[in-house]
Coordinates of C-alpha atoms in Angstrom, one line a residue:
M1 CA 83.9 104.8 152.1
T2 CA 82.7 102.5 150.3
R3 CA 81.7 99.1 151.2
F4 CA 84.8 97.6 149.9
D5 CA 87.4 100.4 151.6
R6 CA 85.5 99.2 155.0
Q7 CA 85.9 95.8 154.0
R8 CA 90.0 95.9 153.2
L9 CA 90.4 98.3 156.7
R10 CA 89.0 95.8 158.8
V11 CA 91.0 92.7 156.5
A12 CA 94.0 94.9 157.8
V13 CA 93.2 95.6 161.4
L14 CA 92.2 92.0 161.7
L15 CA 96.1 91.6 160.4
L16 CA 98.0 94.2 162.9
G17 CA 96.2 92.0 165.4
F18 CA 97.2 88.9 164.3
L19 CA 101.1 89.6 163.9
H20 CA 100.8 91.8 167.1
G21 CA 100.2 88.7 168.9
V22 CA 102.5 86.7 167.0
T23 CA 105.7 89.0 168.0
A24 CA 104.7 89.9 171.4
S25 CA 104.3 87.4 173.8
R26 CA 102.6 87.9 177.2
C27 CA 104.6 85.1 178.6
A28 CA 107.5 87.9 177.9
G29 CA 109.4 88.4 181.4
N30 CA 105.8 87.8 183.0
A31 CA 103.8 84.8 184.3
C32 CA 100.6 84.5 181.6
S33 CA 98.1 82.0 181.4
P34 CA 95.9 80.6 178.5
P35 CA 92.4 82.2 177.9
V36 CA 89.0 80.4 179.5
G37 CA 86.5 79.1 177.9
N38 CA 83.6 76.3 178.3
L39 CA 85.4 73.6 178.9
A40 CA 81.9 71.7 178.5
S41 CA 82.6 73.0 174.7
G42 CA 83.3 70.8 171.9
R43 CA 83.1 67.3 174.9
T44 CA 80.2 64.5 174.7
L45 CA 78.6 65.4 177.9
H46 CA 77.1 61.6 179.4
T47 CA 73.9 61.4 181.3
Q48 CA 72.1 59.0 183.5
S49 CA 69.2 58.8 181.7
L50 CA 69.2 58.4 177.1
C51 CA 65.8 59.6 176.7
C52 CA 65.0 62.3 175.4
S53 CA 67.2 64.8 173.5
N54 CA 70.9 65.2 172.3
S55 CA 73.3 66.6 175.6
S56 CA 75.4 68.2 174.2
L57 CA 72.7 70.2 173.3
M58 CA 73.4 72.3 176.9
A59 CA 76.8 72.9 175.9
D60 CA 76.6 75.0 172.8
D61 CA 77.0 78.4 172.5
P62 CA 73.3 80.3 173.6
F63 CA 73.7 83.5 171.8
L64 CA 74.0 81.3 168.8
H65 CA 71.3 78.5 169.2
P66 CA 68.9 79.9 172.0
D67 CA 66.1 77.8 170.8
T68 CA 68.0 74.4 171.3
W69 CA 68.5 72.6 175.2
W70 CA 68.9 69.2 176.9
E71 CA 65.8 67.7 178.5
S72 CA 66.1 64.1 180.9
G73 CA 63.5 61.6 180.7
V74 CA 60.5 60.4 183.2
T75 CA 62.0 58.7 185.9
A76 CA 60.4 57.5 189.0
A77 CA 63.2 58.8 191.5
G78 CA 62.9 61.9 189.3
E79 CA 66.7 61.9 189.4
D80 CA 69.7 62.7 186.8
E81 CA 73.3 63.0 186.5
I82 CA 75.8 65.0 184.1
H83 CA 79.2 63.9 183.9
L84 CA 82.6 65.7 181.7
D85 CA 85.0 63.6 181.1
L86 CA 88.0 65.3 180.5
E87 CA 91.1 64.0 178.8
D88 CA 93.6 65.2 181.4
R89 CA 93.6 68.0 184.2
F90 CA 92.2 71.6 183.5
C91 CA 91.4 74.5 186.1
L92 CA 87.8 75.3 186.5
T93 CA 87.4 79.3 187.7
H94 CA 83.3 78.8 187.4
V95 CA 80.5 76.8 186.6
V96 CA 76.5 78.5 185.0
M97 CA 73.7 76.8 184.4
V98 CA 70.5 78.1 183.0
F99 CA 67.4 75.7 183.7
R100 CA 64.3 75.5 180.7
S101 CA 62.3 74.3 184.2
P102 CA 62.1 75.3 187.8
R103 CA 65.7 74.7 189.0
P104 CA 66.5 71.6 191.3
A105 CA 64.8 71.9 194.3
A106 CA 68.1 69.4 195.7
M107 CA 71.3 69.5 194.0
T108 CA 75.4 68.8 194.0
L109 CA 78.2 70.3 192.2
E110 CA 81.2 67.2 192.1
R111 CA 84.2 67.1 191.1
S112 CA 87.4 64.6 190.6
Q113 CA 91.0 65.0 190.5
D114 CA 91.7 61.3 189.5
F115 CA 89.8 60.4 186.4
G116 CA 86.8 59.4 189.0
R117 CA 88.1 57.5 191.4
T118 CA 87.2 59.9 193.8
W119 CA 84.8 62.4 194.0
E120 CA 84.8 65.4 196.1
T121 CA 81.8 67.7 196.7
L122 CA 82.0 71.5 195.5
K123 CA 78.6 72.8 196.3
V124 CA 75.8 71.6 197.5
F125 CA 72.1 73.4 196.6
A126 CA 69.0 72.8 198.3
E127 CA 66.2 75.0 199.0
N128 CA 66.2 73.7 202.8
C129 CA 69.6 72.7 203.7
S130 CA 69.2 71.7 207.4
S131 CA 66.0 69.9 206.0
A132 CA 67.8 68.2 203.1
F133 CA 70.7 67.6 203.8
G134 CA 71.4 68.6 208.0
L135 CA 74.2 71.6 206.8
P136 CA 74.4 74.8 207.3
D137 CA 72.7 77.5 204.6
D138 CA 75.6 79.9 203.6
V139 CA 73.1 82.8 203.3
S140 CA 73.5 82.8 207.6
Q141 CA 77.0 81.1 207.4
Q142 CA 79.9 82.3 205.2
E143 CA 81.7 79.2 203.4
A144 CA 79.1 76.9 204.3
L145 CA 79.1 74.1 202.2
C146 CA 75.2 73.9 200.8
T147 CA 73.1 77.0 199.3
S148 CA 69.7 77.9 199.2
R149 CA 70.7 80.8 196.5
Y150 CA 69.9 79.3 193.3
S151 CA 66.8 76.1 194.2
S152 CA 64.1 78.6 194.6
A153 CA 60.9 77.2 192.0
M154 CA 60.7 81.0 190.5
P155 CA 61.4 81.5 188.0
C156 CA 59.7 78.4 186.3
T157 CA 62.3 78.7 183.3
G158 CA 65.3 81.3 182.5
G159 CA 66.9 80.3 186.4
E160 CA 70.3 80.2 187.2
V161 CA 72.3 78.1 189.2
I162 CA 75.8 79.8 189.9
F163 CA 78.7 78.3 191.6
R164 CA 82.0 79.8 191.4
S165 CA 85.3 78.4 192.3
I166 CA 87.9 81.5 192.8
A167 CA 84.9 82.0 196.1
Q168 CA 86.8 78.9 198.0
G169 CA 90.4 80.5 197.8
R170 CA 89.4 83.6 199.1
G171 CA 92.7 85.3 200.4
M172 CA 94.4 83.4 198.2
D173 CA 96.8 86.2 195.6
D174 CA 98.5 83.5 193.6
P175 CA 96.6 81.5 191.5
Y176 CA 99.8 79.8 190.6
S177 CA 100.6 78.3 194.4
P178 CA 99.7 74.6 194.9
E179 CA 97.0 76.0 198.0
A180 CA 95.1 77.7 195.1
L181 CA 95.3 75.0 192.1
S182 CA 94.1 72.1 194.6
I183 CA 91.0 74.2 194.6
L184 CA 91.1 74.6 190.8
T185 CA 92.3 72.0 189.7
L186 CA 90.0 69.0 187.7
T187 CA 89.7 65.8 185.5
N188 CA 86.3 64.8 185.9
L189 CA 82.9 67.6 187.1
R190 CA 79.5 65.4 188.0
V191 CA 76.4 67.4 188.5
R192 CA 73.7 65.3 190.3
L193 CA 69.8 66.4 190.0
L194 CA 68.2 64.5 193.1
K195 CA 65.1 66.4 193.3
P196 CA 63.2 68.5 190.7
H197 CA 60.3 71.3 191.5
R198 CA 56.5 72.1 190.4
C199 CA 55.8 74.9 189.1
P200 CA 51.8 75.5 188.3
A201 CA 52.5 77.8 186.1
S202 CA 55.4 76.1 184.1
P203 CA 54.8 73.6 181.2
F204 CA 57.2 71.0 182.4
T205 CA 55.0 70.0 185.4
S206 CA 51.4 67.9 185.7
S207 CA 48.7 70.7 187.0
R208 CA 48.3 67.3 189.6
G209 CA 52.5 67.5 190.9
Q210 CA 52.6 67.8 194.5
R211 CA 55.6 69.2 195.8
N212 CA 57.7 66.6 197.8
T213 CA 59.5 66.8 201.4
P214 CA 62.0 64.3 202.2
Q215 CA 61.9 61.6 205.3
Q216 CA 65.3 62.7 207.1
A217 CA 68.3 64.5 206.7
P218 CA 71.0 62.3 204.7
N219 CA 75.0 61.2 205.7
I220 CA 76.5 64.6 205.6
R221 CA 79.5 63.0 204.4
F222 CA 78.7 61.4 201.8
L223 CA 75.9 63.3 200.5
P224 CA 73.6 60.4 199.3
K225 CA 70.4 60.7 197.3
V226 CA 67.6 62.7 198.4
P227 CA 64.6 60.3 199.0
R228 CA 61.7 61.5 197.4
Q229 CA 57.6 60.3 197.8
P230 CA 56.8 59.5 194.6
S231 CA 54.0 61.3 193.6
R232 CA 50.5 59.8 193.5
N233 CA 49.6 61.9 190.6
S234 CA 53.1 61.0 188.0
T235 CA 52.0 59.5 185.2
S236 CA 53.9 57.8 182.3
S237 CA 53.0 61.3 180.1
D238 CA 54.3 63.8 183.2
S239 CA 56.9 66.0 180.9
A240 CA 60.1 65.7 181.9
P241 CA 61.8 67.2 185.4
Y242 CA 64.2 68.9 184.2
A243 CA 65.6 70.4 181.3
I244 CA 68.8 72.8 180.3
L245 CA 69.2 75.4 178.7
S246 CA 73.5 75.8 178.8
L247 CA 75.9 74.6 181.3
L248 CA 79.1 76.9 181.2
A249 CA 81.7 75.4 182.6
Q250 CA 84.3 78.0 182.5
G251 CA 88.3 77.4 182.8
T252 CA 91.1 76.3 180.6
C253 CA 94.1 74.6 180.9
L254 CA 97.0 74.3 183.3
C255 CA 100.2 75.7 182.7
H256 CA 101.4 76.3 186.0
G257 CA 101.5 80.2 184.3
H258 CA 104.3 79.5 182.0
A259 CA 102.6 79.2 178.8
E260 CA 99.8 81.8 176.8
Q261 CA 98.1 79.1 174.8
C262 CA 97.2 75.4 174.1
L263 CA 97.1 72.4 171.6
P264 CA 95.1 69.3 171.3
T265 CA 96.2 66.8 173.6
G266 CA 96.5 63.3 171.7
G267 CA 96.0 63.4 168.3
Q268 CA 92.5 65.6 169.1
N269 CA 90.2 67.8 167.0
S270 CA 90.0 71.0 168.2
L271 CA 87.1 72.0 165.9
Q272 CA 83.8 69.8 166.8
S273 CA 81.8 68.9 163.8
S274 CA 78.5 71.9 165.8
G275 CA 81.1 74.3 165.5
S276 CA 82.1 75.4 169.2
V277 CA 86.0 75.5 169.5
Q278 CA 87.7 73.3 172.2
V279 CA 89.7 74.2 175.3
R280 CA 93.0 72.4 174.5
G281 CA 95.0 70.9 177.3
R282 CA 98.3 70.5 175.9
C283 CA 100.4 73.6 177.1
V284 CA 103.0 75.3 174.2
C285 CA 105.2 76.1 177.8
T286 CA 107.4 79.1 178.4
H287 CA 110.5 80.4 180.1
H288 CA 112.4 77.4 179.6
T289 CA 109.6 74.7 180.7
A290 CA 108.6 71.1 179.4
G291 CA 105.8 68.8 180.3
V292 CA 102.3 69.2 179.3
H293 CA 100.8 71.0 182.1
C294 CA 104.5 73.2 181.8
E295 CA 105.3 71.3 185.6
K296 CA 109.0 70.8 184.6
C297 CA 112.2 72.2 183.4
A298 CA 113.2 71.8 179.5
P299 CA 116.3 68.8 179.3
L300 CA 119.1 71.7 179.5
Y301 CA 117.7 74.5 182.1
N302 CA 117.3 71.9 185.4
D303 CA 120.4 74.2 187.3
R304 CA 117.8 75.1 189.6
P305 CA 114.7 74.0 190.8
W306 CA 111.3 74.4 189.1
R307 CA 108.5 76.7 190.1
A308 CA 104.7 78.0 189.2
A309 CA 105.2 81.2 187.9
N310 CA 103.9 84.1 190.4
G311 CA 100.3 85.2 190.0
S312 CA 100.8 87.4 192.4
S313 CA 104.0 89.6 191.7
G314 CA 103.7 88.6 188.0
E315 CA 107.5 86.4 188.6
P316 CA 107.5 84.3 185.9
N317 CA 110.8 82.0 187.9
P318 CA 111.9 80.6 184.1
C319 CA 114.1 77.2 184.5
Q320 CA 117.8 78.5 184.3
K321 CA 120.5 76.9 182.2
C322 CA 122.8 74.5 182.7
E323 CA 126.8 75.3 182.6
C324 CA 127.8 72.1 179.6
H325 CA 130.2 74.6 178.0
G326 CA 128.3 72.4 175.1
H327 CA 129.2 69.2 174.9
A328 CA 125.9 68.4 176.7
Q329 CA 122.2 68.0 175.3
N330 CA 120.7 67.1 179.0
C331 CA 121.0 67.6 183.0
H332 CA 119.1 67.0 185.7
F333 CA 118.7 68.8 188.9
S334 CA 120.5 67.4 192.2
Q335 CA 119.5 68.1 195.5
R336 CA 122.8 67.7 197.1
V337 CA 124.6 69.8 194.4
W338 CA 122.4 72.6 194.6
S339 CA 122.8 72.4 199.0
S340 CA 127.0 72.1 198.2
T341 CA 126.7 75.3 196.6
G342 CA 124.8 77.3 198.8
G343 CA 121.1 77.4 196.8
T344 CA 123.2 78.7 192.8
S345 CA 123.2 75.6 191.1
G346 CA 122.1 72.0 191.3
G347 CA 122.9 71.5 187.2
V348 CA 124.4 67.9 186.8
C349 CA 125.3 67.3 183.1
D350 CA 124.2 64.1 181.2
D351 CA 126.2 62.4 178.9
C352 CA 129.2 64.9 178.6
Q353 CA 130.4 64.3 174.9
H354 CA 133.3 64.9 172.9
N355 CA 135.4 63.3 175.8
T356 CA 134.7 65.4 178.7
E357 CA 133.9 64.4 182.3
G358 CA 132.6 66.1 185.1
R359 CA 129.3 67.7 186.7
K360 CA 129.4 70.2 184.2
C361 CA 131.6 68.1 181.5
Q362 CA 134.4 70.6 182.4
R363 CA 137.3 68.1 182.1
C364 CA 138.5 65.0 179.8
R365 CA 138.0 61.8 180.5
P366 CA 141.2 59.3 180.5
G367 CA 143.2 59.5 178.1
Y368 CA 142.6 62.7 176.8
R369 CA 144.7 66.2 177.5
R370 CA 142.7 69.6 176.9
H371 CA 144.5 71.2 174.1
P372 CA 145.8 74.5 175.6
G373 CA 145.2 76.5 172.1
R374 CA 140.8 76.1 171.9
P375 CA 138.4 76.9 174.2
L376 CA 136.5 74.9 176.9
A377 CA 133.0 74.6 174.4
S378 CA 134.8 73.6 171.4
P379 CA 134.5 70.4 170.4
Q380 CA 138.2 69.7 169.6
A381 CA 139.0 70.9 173.6
C382 CA 140.2 68.0 174.2
T383 CA 142.7 65.6 172.7
R384 CA 144.1 62.1 172.8
C385 CA 147.1 61.7 174.9
W386 CA 149.6 60.9 173.0
C387 CA 152.6 58.9 175.4
D388 CA 155.8 57.3 173.5
P389 CA 155.5 53.4 173.8
V390 CA 158.7 52.3 175.3
G391 CA 158.9 54.9 178.1
S392 CA 155.5 55.1 179.5
V393 CA 153.6 53.1 181.7
P394 CA 151.5 51.2 179.4
V395 CA 146.8 51.3 180.1
R396 CA 146.0 48.1 181.1
N397 CA 143.3 47.6 178.4
S398 CA 144.4 47.4 175.1
G399 CA 141.1 49.9 174.2
E400 CA 142.3 52.5 175.7
A401 CA 144.2 55.5 175.6
G402 CA 147.4 56.2 177.3
W403 CA 147.6 58.1 180.2
C404 CA 148.4 61.8 180.6
H405 CA 147.4 64.2 183.2
P406 CA 144.1 66.1 181.8
R407 CA 145.7 69.8 181.6
S408 CA 149.7 69.4 181.7
G409 CA 149.5 66.3 178.9
Q410 CA 152.0 65.2 181.6
C411 CA 152.2 60.7 180.9
H412 CA 152.6 58.6 183.8
C413 CA 156.6 57.7 182.3
K414 CA 158.5 54.8 183.5
P415 CA 161.4 54.7 185.9
G416 CA 164.2 57.0 185.5
V417 CA 162.2 58.6 182.6
G418 CA 161.4 62.0 181.9
G419 CA 160.1 63.8 179.4
T420 CA 156.3 65.0 179.1
I421 CA 155.2 62.7 176.5
C422 CA 158.5 60.2 178.2
S423 CA 160.2 60.2 175.5
H424 CA 164.0 60.1 176.7
C425 CA 166.2 59.3 179.8
L426 CA 166.3 61.8 183.5
P427 CA 170.0 63.2 183.6
G428 CA 171.6 60.7 185.9
H429 CA 170.7 58.4 183.7
W430 CA 170.8 56.1 180.7
G431 CA 169.7 53.2 178.6
F432 CA 165.9 54.1 177.1
G433 CA 163.9 51.7 176.4
L434 CA 161.3 49.3 177.8
E435 CA 162.0 48.9 181.5
G436 CA 162.9 52.8 182.0
C437 CA 166.5 54.1 182.3
R438 CA 168.8 53.4 184.6
P439 CA 170.8 55.4 187.0
C440 CA 174.1 55.8 186.0
T441 CA 176.7 54.2 188.5
C442 CA 179.4 57.7 188.1
P443 CA 180.7 59.7 190.5
L444 CA 179.2 63.1 187.7
T445 CA 177.6 62.0 184.8
C446 CA 177.1 59.5 182.0
D447 CA 176.2 58.8 178.4
P448 CA 172.6 58.3 177.9
V449 CA 173.0 55.9 175.4
T450 CA 176.1 53.7 176.7
G451 CA 176.4 55.0 180.9
H452 CA 179.7 55.2 179.7
C453 CA 181.2 57.5 183.1
L454 CA 182.0 61.8 181.8
E455 CA 184.7 62.9 183.8
S456 CA 184.2 66.5 183.3
K457 CA 181.6 68.0 184.9
P458 CA 178.7 70.2 183.0
N459 CA 179.7 73.6 183.1
R460 CA 176.9 75.5 185.2
E461 CA 177.9 79.0 185.1
F462 CA 175.7 82.5 184.6
Y463 CA 176.7 84.6 182.0
N464 CA 175.4 88.2 180.9
I465 CA 175.5 88.3 177.4
P466 CA 175.5 90.9 175.1
L467 CA 172.6 91.1 173.6
G468 CA 172.6 90.8 170.2
G469 CA 176.5 90.3 171.3
K470 CA 179.4 87.8 170.9
I471 CA 179.0 84.9 173.1
P472 CA 182.7 85.2 175.1
D473 CA 183.4 81.4 176.3
L474 CA 181.3 79.5 173.5
T475 CA 183.1 79.6 170.0
H476 CA 187.0 79.0 170.9
L477 CA 186.3 76.3 174.0
H478 CA 183.9 74.8 171.9
P479 CA 184.8 74.6 167.9
H480 CA 183.9 71.7 167.6
E481 CA 180.3 72.4 168.3
E482 CA 180.1 73.6 164.8
N483 CA 180.9 70.0 163.1
K484 CA 177.5 68.9 165.1
S485 CA 174.9 66.8 162.9
W486 CA 172.1 68.6 163.4
S487 CA 169.1 68.2 161.0
N488 CA 169.6 70.3 158.0
E489 CA 166.5 72.1 158.3
L490 CA 167.0 73.1 161.4
T491 CA 170.9 74.0 161.1
V492 CA 170.5 77.3 160.1
S493 CA 174.0 79.6 161.3
A494 CA 177.0 81.3 160.5
L495 CA 177.8 78.5 158.0
Y496 CA 174.7 79.5 155.5
D497 CA 174.5 83.5 157.3
T498 CA 177.5 85.5 156.7
G499 CA 176.1 88.4 158.8
K500 CA 177.6 87.4 161.9
C501 CA 176.1 89.3 165.0
T502 CA 173.9 91.1 162.9
C503 CA 170.4 90.5 164.8
K504 CA 167.9 91.0 162.6
E505 CA 164.4 92.0 164.3
R506 CA 161.5 89.7 162.4
K507 CA 158.1 91.5 162.5
V508 CA 154.8 90.5 162.6
K509 CA 152.4 92.9 160.4
S510 CA 149.0 90.8 159.8
V511 CA 147.0 88.5 160.8
S512 CA 148.4 86.9 156.9
D513 CA 151.6 87.1 158.0
L514 CA 150.9 84.5 161.8
C515 CA 148.3 82.3 159.1
R516 CA 151.5 81.9 157.0
M517 CA 153.2 80.5 159.6
K518 CA 154.7 76.7 159.5
H519 CA 156.3 75.9 163.1
S520 CA 156.1 73.3 165.2
Y521 CA 155.3 75.1 168.1
V522 CA 153.7 78.4 168.8
I523 CA 153.6 80.1 172.7
K524 CA 153.3 83.1 174.4
A525 CA 156.4 83.0 176.4
S526 CA 158.3 85.5 179.2
V527 CA 162.1 84.6 179.3
L528 CA 163.8 83.8 182.9
S529 CA 167.3 82.7 182.4
A530 CA 169.9 81.6 180.0
H531 CA 172.8 79.1 180.7
D532 CA 176.0 78.0 179.3
K533 CA 176.2 74.3 179.1
G534 CA 179.5 73.8 177.9
T535 CA 178.1 72.2 174.5
H536 CA 174.8 73.9 174.4
A537 CA 173.3 77.2 175.7
V538 CA 169.7 76.8 176.9
V539 CA 167.2 79.5 177.9
Q540 CA 164.5 79.2 180.9
V541 CA 161.3 80.9 180.2
K542 CA 158.1 80.5 181.4
V543 CA 154.7 79.8 179.3
R544 CA 152.2 81.9 179.3
K545 CA 150.0 80.6 176.1
V546 CA 149.9 77.6 174.4
L547 CA 148.7 78.2 171.3
R548 CA 149.9 75.9 168.6
S549 CA 151.9 72.2 170.2
G550 CA 153.5 69.7 167.8
V551 CA 153.2 66.0 167.9
M552 CA 155.0 67.6 171.9
L553 CA 152.4 68.3 173.5
L554 CA 153.5 71.5 175.4
S555 CA 151.2 73.2 178.9
Q556 CA 151.7 76.2 180.4
G557 CA 154.8 76.6 183.3
T558 CA 158.3 76.4 183.5
H559 CA 160.1 75.0 179.6
S560 CA 163.7 75.5 178.0
L561 CA 164.5 76.9 174.2
Y562 CA 167.8 75.8 173.2
P563 CA 169.3 78.2 170.3
L564 CA 171.6 76.4 168.0
S565 CA 172.4 80.1 166.2
W566 CA 173.6 81.0 169.3
T567 CA 176.1 78.3 170.0
S568 CA 177.0 77.6 166.0
R569 CA 177.5 81.4 164.9
G570 CA 178.5 82.8 168.3
C571 CA 176.4 85.4 169.1
T572 CA 172.7 85.7 171.0
C573 CA 170.4 85.9 168.0
P574 CA 167.7 85.9 167.7
V575 CA 167.5 88.2 171.2
L576 CA 165.6 86.6 174.3
N577 CA 166.4 89.3 176.4
P578 CA 165.6 88.0 180.3
G579 CA 162.5 88.9 181.7
S580 CA 160.3 89.6 178.6
E581 CA 157.5 88.7 176.8
Y582 CA 158.0 86.6 173.1
L583 CA 155.8 85.2 171.1
L584 CA 158.6 82.1 169.8
A585 CA 157.5 79.9 167.1
G586 CA 160.3 77.2 166.3
S587 CA 160.9 73.6 165.6
E588 CA 160.7 70.6 167.6
E589 CA 163.3 67.6 167.7
T590 CA 161.2 64.6 168.6
E591 CA 164.3 62.8 169.0
S592 CA 165.4 64.4 172.3
G593 CA 162.0 66.4 173.0
R594 CA 163.4 69.7 172.3
L595 CA 162.3 73.1 171.6
L596 CA 164.5 74.7 168.9
V597 CA 165.2 78.6 168.8
T598 CA 166.8 78.8 164.9
M599 CA 167.4 81.6 162.8
Q600 CA 164.5 80.9 161.0
S601 CA 162.7 81.0 164.2
L602 CA 159.9 83.4 165.2
V603 CA 161.0 85.9 168.0
V604 CA 158.3 88.7 168.5
P605 CA 158.4 91.2 171.9
W606 CA 155.0 90.7 172.6
T607 CA 152.9 94.3 172.5
S608 CA 149.3 95.3 172.2
T609 CA 148.9 95.5 169.0
L610 CA 150.6 91.6 168.6
S611 CA 148.1 90.9 171.0
F612 CA 145.6 91.9 168.7
L613 CA 147.1 89.8 165.6
V614 CA 147.1 86.6 167.2
S615 CA 143.4 86.7 168.8
E616 CA 142.3 87.6 165.6
A617 CA 144.6 84.9 163.8
L618 CA 143.0 82.2 166.7
R619 CA 139.3 82.9 166.1
R620 CA 140.2 82.8 161.7
G621 CA 141.2 79.3 163.1
C622 CA 145.1 79.9 162.4
L623 CA 147.0 79.1 164.9

């Protein structure tokens, strides 16, 4: 294999690894966390002494830059401090410091969780914990705050000081639990170098240097500076008391188990001039979470309380989407709703659109009603109420829509007025007008327009009418019915059809047949009964589903159909068999509020095949 072939193979392997990383997310169905890195890398380290080298040298990669270090200036007290100030909250896993000088005889490692307002001591390092700080040593007392493990003068160079945050949380299996995060998180890290060591073999000390011991144990609570007697042999020519080859503050961004990578916070540069990569602080959230630290749910995913992922079991604990039926972009969590549902749902939709309202945007707001032929998730699910301005009760404000029942569309009618849109007088009333309708003052009934009493009682007999056969009573008892002034487009009778009492069955063979229909209403209904009213016939049906409605807004329930062809022709065509279900499509008479059945109407028995065709027509938007 040539050198060029090996190079191409290496590029291909790297490309496959990159593509796998893009397509396969570790967060899919699992708790996840971004990779750890050196929090000090790419950030400015502040030191108490401004002399004598660049503090960033201790944070560079010791493998790439093994011959660089930071050293402190010669101070009268032999003390110095190193500050790492982070722009946000991070998680610290451990700290490793490698000294070029002898390790300090006394030092402390401290953190702040509130950007430097208060500080907490993480670990105390001393050659003698008892005499220096009055603290027990963790060599003899486990989990003590002070340790003597990393404070010996030997080795004179290359000595390490190690601190592990996770050791502070032994017994905590879940790193995302509140208890663990209280130990791991920080915004600032401070290293206090309190007392240097002198090593005779070290070039960093004077041959006359002497080790000094503290005069008294300091206050344990505040851990002040360790007292030190100035060396009588120290001069301004003494070398720096502290020199650090590398400072590794290993950690990662805080994402609560909901992200596997992070981005710069506030437009920071992720790569510094030294080429070191910075651990960034803004999480790229998954599991439907949001926020810099994935500490809250995304706008439409507040149906359950936000929870951190479980690092022990791997459960992601994702946020759950609110059910807003497509009418809202945001929702919030309500503890009251959560309690009332037994802990199953607590989301409340915000700013419902498309004229909807309710916790789930599940009902129409006042002045609107559910469109019977459209699903709840449709932007047109709620249509404006239409109420007859004469027969309905007016709204209080001129800008408001007329009120109607949000599901049935029934308007609020004036006294004596009936109909879904309040368009005519109720039986036994007359004089439709702005004041409503007045009761008839007659023994039986009255004319709905003039109020004149009618002497004949309406025929309310029930007839057992043979389907497709001749109506025995209507044609000879009421011959004047043929002269009734129905409009020409509604008058489809024996006057225009010569084949009397021959009912021709209409069929729906395809979706196109349904899409070509121009009828005012289209419903699925069960026929309940047929009535002879003397001057006309009425068929009572129970509407199962409204597929289309015109000016008269229909709803499920019992309605009346008026088969004009039964009266004018003297035949029960089209056939409406009581107890059967039909697809009914016809015209409407808006003046009287009647649904009409004529010879041009579509009356087809309901079958499974027809059900499929209707569903497909609805999907295409034909009905």
